[in-house]
PDB file of C-alpha atoms in Angstrom:
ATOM      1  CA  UNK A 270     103.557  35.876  40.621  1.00 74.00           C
ATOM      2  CA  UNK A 271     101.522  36.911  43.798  1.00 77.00           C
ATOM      3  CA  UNK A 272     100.364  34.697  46.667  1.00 83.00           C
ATOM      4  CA  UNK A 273      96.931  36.876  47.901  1.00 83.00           C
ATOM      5  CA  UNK A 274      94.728  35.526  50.424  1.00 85.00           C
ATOM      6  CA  UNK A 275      91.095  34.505  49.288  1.00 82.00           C
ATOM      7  CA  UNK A 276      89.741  37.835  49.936  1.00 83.00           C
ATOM      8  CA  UNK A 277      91.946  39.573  48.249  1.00 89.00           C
ATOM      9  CA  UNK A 278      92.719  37.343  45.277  1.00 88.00           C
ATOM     10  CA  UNK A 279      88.646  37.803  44.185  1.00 87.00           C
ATOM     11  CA  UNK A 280      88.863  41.670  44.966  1.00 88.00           C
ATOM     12  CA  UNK A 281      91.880  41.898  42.330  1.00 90.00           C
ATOM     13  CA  UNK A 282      90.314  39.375  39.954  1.00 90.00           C
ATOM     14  CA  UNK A 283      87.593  41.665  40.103  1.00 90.00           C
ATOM     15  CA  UNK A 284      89.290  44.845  40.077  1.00 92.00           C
ATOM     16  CA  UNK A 285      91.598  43.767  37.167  1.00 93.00           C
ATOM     17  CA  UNK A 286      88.963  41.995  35.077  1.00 95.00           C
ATOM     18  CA  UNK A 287      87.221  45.886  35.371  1.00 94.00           C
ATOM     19  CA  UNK A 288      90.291  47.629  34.365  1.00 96.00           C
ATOM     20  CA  UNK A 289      90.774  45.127  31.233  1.00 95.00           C
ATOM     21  CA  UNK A 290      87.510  45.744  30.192  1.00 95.00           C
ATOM     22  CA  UNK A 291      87.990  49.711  30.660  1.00 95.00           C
ATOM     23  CA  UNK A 292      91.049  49.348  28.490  1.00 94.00           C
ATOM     24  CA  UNK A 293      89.140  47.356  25.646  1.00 94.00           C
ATOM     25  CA  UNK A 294      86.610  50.209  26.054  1.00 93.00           C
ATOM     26  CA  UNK A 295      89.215  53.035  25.661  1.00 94.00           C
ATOM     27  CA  UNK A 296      91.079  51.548  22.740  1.00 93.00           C
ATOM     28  CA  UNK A 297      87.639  50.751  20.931  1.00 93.00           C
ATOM     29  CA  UNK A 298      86.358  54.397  21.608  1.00 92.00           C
ATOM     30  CA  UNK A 299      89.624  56.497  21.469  1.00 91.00           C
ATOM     31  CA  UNK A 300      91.514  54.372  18.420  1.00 90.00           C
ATOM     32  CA  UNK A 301      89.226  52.089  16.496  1.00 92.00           C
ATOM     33  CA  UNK A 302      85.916  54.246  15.917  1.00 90.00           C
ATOM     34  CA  UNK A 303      87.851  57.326  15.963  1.00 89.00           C
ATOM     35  CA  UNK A 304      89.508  56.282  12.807  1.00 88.00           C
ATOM     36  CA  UNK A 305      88.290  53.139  10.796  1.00 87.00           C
ATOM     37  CA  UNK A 306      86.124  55.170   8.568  1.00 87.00           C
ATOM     38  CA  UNK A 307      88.537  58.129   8.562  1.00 87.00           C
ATOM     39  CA  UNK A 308      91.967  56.497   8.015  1.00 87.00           C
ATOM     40  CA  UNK A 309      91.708  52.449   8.166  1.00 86.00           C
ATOM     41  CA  UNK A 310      94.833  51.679   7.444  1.00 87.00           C
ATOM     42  CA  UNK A 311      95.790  53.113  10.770  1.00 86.00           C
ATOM     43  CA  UNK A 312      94.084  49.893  12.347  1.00 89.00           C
ATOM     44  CA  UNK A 313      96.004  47.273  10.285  1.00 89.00           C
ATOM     45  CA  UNK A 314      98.973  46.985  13.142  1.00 88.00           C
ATOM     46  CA  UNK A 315      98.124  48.613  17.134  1.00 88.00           C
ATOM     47  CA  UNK A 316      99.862  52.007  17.538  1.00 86.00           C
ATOM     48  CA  UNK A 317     103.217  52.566  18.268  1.00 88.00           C
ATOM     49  CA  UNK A 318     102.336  53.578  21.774  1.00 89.00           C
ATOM     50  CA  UNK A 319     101.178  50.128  22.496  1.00 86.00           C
ATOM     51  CA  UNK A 320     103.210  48.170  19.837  1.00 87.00           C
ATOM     52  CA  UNK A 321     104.703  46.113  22.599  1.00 90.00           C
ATOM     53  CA  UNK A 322     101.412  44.882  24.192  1.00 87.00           C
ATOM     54  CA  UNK A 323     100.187  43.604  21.082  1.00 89.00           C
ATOM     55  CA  UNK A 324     101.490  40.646  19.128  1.00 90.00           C
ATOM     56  CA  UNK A 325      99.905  42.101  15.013  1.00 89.00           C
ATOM     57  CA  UNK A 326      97.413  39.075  14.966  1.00 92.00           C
ATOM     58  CA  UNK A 327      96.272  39.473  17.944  1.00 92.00           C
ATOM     59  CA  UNK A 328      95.444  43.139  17.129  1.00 92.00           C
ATOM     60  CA  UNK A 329      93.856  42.139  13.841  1.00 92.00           C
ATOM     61  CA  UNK A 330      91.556  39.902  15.975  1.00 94.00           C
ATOM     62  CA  UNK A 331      90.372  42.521  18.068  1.00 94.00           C
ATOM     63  CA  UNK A 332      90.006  45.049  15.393  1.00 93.00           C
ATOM     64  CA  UNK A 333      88.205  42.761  13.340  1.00 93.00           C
ATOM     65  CA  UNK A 334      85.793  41.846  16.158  1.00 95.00           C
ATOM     66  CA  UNK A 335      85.236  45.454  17.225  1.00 94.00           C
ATOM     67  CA  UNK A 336      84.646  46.175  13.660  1.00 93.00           C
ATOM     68  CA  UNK A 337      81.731  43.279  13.514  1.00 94.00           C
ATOM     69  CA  UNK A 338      77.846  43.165  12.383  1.00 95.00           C
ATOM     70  CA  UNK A 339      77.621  42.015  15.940  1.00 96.00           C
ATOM     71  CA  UNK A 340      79.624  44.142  17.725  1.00 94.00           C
ATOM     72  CA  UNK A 341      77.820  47.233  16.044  1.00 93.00           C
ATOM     73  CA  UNK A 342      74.303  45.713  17.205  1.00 96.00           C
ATOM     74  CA  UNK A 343      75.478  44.947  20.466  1.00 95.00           C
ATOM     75  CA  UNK A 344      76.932  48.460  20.771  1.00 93.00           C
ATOM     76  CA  UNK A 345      73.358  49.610  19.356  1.00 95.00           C
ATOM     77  CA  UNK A 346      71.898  48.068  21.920  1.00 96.00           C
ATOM     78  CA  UNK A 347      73.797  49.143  24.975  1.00 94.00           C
ATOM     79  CA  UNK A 348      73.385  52.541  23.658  1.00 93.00           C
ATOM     80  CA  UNK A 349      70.193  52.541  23.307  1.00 94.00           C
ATOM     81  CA  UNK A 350      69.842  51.691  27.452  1.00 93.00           C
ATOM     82  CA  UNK A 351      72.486  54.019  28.189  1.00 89.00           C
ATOM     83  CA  UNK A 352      70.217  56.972  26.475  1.00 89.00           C
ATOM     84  CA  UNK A 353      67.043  55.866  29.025  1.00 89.00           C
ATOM     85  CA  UNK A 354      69.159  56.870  31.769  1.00 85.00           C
ATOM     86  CA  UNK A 355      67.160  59.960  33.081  1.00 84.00           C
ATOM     87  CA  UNK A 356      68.800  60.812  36.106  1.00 85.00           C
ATOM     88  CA  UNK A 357      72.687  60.865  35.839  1.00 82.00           C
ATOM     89  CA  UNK A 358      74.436  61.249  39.016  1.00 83.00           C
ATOM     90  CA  UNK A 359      77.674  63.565  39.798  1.00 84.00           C
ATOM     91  CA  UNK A 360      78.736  61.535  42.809  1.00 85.00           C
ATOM     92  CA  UNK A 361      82.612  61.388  41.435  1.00 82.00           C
ATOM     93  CA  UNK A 362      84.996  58.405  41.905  1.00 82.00           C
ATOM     94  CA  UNK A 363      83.843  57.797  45.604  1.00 83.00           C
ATOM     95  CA  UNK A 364      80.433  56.915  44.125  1.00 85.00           C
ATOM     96  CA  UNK A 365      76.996  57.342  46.122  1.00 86.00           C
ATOM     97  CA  UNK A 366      78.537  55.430  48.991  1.00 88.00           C
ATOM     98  CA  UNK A 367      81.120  58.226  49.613  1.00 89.00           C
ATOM     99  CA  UNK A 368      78.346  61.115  49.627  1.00 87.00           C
ATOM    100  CA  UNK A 369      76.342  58.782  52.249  1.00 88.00           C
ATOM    101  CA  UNK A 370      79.374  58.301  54.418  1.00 89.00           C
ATOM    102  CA  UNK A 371      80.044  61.960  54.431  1.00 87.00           C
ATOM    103  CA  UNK A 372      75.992  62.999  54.962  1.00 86.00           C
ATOM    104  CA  UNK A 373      76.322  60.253  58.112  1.00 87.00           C
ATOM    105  CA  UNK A 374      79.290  62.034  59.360  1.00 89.00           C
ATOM    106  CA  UNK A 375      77.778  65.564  58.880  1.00 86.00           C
ATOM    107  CA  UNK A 376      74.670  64.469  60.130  1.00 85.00           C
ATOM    108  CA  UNK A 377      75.835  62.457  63.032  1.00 85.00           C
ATOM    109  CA  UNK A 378      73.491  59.899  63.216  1.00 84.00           C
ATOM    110  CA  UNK A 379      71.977  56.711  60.750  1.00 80.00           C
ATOM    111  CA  UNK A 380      70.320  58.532  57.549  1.00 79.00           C
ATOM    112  CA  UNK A 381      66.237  58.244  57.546  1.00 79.00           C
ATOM    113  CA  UNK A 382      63.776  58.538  54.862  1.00 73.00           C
ATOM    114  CA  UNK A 383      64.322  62.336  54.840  1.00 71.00           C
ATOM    115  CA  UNK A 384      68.186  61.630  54.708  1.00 79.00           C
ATOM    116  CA  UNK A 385      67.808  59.679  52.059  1.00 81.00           C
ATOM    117  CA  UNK A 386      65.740  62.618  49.969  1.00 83.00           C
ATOM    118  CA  UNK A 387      68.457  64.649  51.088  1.00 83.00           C
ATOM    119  CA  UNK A 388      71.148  62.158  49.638  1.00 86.00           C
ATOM    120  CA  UNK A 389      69.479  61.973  46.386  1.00 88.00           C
ATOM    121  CA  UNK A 390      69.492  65.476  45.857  1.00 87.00           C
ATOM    122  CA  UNK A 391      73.167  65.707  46.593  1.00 87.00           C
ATOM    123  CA  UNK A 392      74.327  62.449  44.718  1.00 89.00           C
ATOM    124  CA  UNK A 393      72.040  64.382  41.125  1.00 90.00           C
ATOM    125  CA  UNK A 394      73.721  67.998  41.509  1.00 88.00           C
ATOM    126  CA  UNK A 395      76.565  68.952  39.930  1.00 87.00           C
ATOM    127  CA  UNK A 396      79.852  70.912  40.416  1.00 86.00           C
ATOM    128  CA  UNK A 397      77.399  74.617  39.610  1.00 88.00           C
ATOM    129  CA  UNK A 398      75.452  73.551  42.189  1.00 86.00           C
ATOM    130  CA  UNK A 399      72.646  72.773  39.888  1.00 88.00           C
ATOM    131  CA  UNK A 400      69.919  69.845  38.835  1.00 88.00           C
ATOM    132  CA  UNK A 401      69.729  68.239  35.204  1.00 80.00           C
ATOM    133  CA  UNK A 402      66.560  68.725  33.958  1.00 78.00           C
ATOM    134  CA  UNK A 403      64.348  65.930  35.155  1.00 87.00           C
ATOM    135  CA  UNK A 404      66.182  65.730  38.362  1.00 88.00           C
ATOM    136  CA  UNK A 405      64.861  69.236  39.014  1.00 88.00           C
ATOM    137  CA  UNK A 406      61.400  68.222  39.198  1.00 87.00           C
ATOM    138  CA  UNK A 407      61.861  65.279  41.254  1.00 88.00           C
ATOM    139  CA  UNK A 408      63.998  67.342  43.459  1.00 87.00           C
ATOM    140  CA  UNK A 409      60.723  69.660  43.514  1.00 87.00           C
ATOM    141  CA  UNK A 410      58.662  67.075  44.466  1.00 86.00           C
ATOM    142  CA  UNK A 411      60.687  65.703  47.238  1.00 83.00           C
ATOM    143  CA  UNK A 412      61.113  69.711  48.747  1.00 81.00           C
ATOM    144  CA  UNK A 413      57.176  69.767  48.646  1.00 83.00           C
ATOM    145  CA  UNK A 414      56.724  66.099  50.141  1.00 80.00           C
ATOM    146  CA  UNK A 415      59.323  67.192  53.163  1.00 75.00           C
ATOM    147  CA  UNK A 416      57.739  70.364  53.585  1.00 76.00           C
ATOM    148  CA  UNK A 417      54.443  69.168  53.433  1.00 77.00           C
ATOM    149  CA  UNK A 418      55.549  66.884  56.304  1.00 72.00           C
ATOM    150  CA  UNK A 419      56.775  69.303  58.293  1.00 66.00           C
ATOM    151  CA  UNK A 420      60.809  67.786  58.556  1.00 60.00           C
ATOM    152  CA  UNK A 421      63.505  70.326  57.144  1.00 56.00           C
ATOM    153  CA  UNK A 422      66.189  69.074  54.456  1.00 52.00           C
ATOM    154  CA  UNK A 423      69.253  69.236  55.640  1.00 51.00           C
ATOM    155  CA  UNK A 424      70.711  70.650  51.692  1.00 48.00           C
ATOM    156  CA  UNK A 425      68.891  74.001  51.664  1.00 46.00           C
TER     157      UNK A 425
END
């Protein structure tokens, strides 16, 4: 038991419920649909690895949910969004606050409009230095707007 003050007991509540859905999400992706049209049997009782996490009914349950009509749509359907996500970013772990922090910093001063451009561009290329597809041409388009306007990017 832990006595957490109430900031900090609804940032762990948060932060755990996240990491219990994360595990759900890695044992659905990494055990169940990797084998329950290859070897099924293998889902009748949880691995060995986590045999002492699980009581055998309660991993029935959540193989038998996971395996579900309505698990499968819902899945379906969060694909389905997932694959209308044009513009993937490659701002690691620190996420796109990070990058803005460190543009701030290098920058020295609050980001404007043409920061902002700047931070896009930097949040959408990846480790080669390079923009996915689509994020090319907006990328494009953004060079030609600052240009146009007669700031400089800070990126090039």
């Amino acid at each position: 038991m832990f006595k957490l003050g109430p900031e900090a007991k609804h940032s762990t509540l948060k932060t755990a419920g996240r990491r219990w859905k994360d595990w759900k999400a890695f044992l659905t992706r990494n055990l169940i649909f990797k084998y329950k049209d290859k070897v099924p049997a293998m889902l009748d009782r949880p691995p060995d690895a986590y045999a002492s996490c699980y009581k055998p009914e309660d991993w029935k349950e959540f193989v038998a949910k996971r395996c579900s009509p309505e698990w499968a749509k819902k899945r379906k359907k969060m694909q389905d969004i997932r694959s209308q996500n044009t513009y993937n970013h490659h701002a690691g772990r620190g996420g796109v606050k990070k990058v803005e922090e460190k543009l701030v910093k290098e920058l020295g001063h609050q980001l404007t409009i043409y920061d902002r451009a700047d931070l896009w561009i930097r949040i959408h290329t990846n480790k080669n230095g390079e923009l996915d597809g689509p994020a090319q041409e907006v990328a494009d388009r953004i060079k030609l707007m600052i240009v146009s306007s007669g700031m400089g990017m800070h990126y090039w």
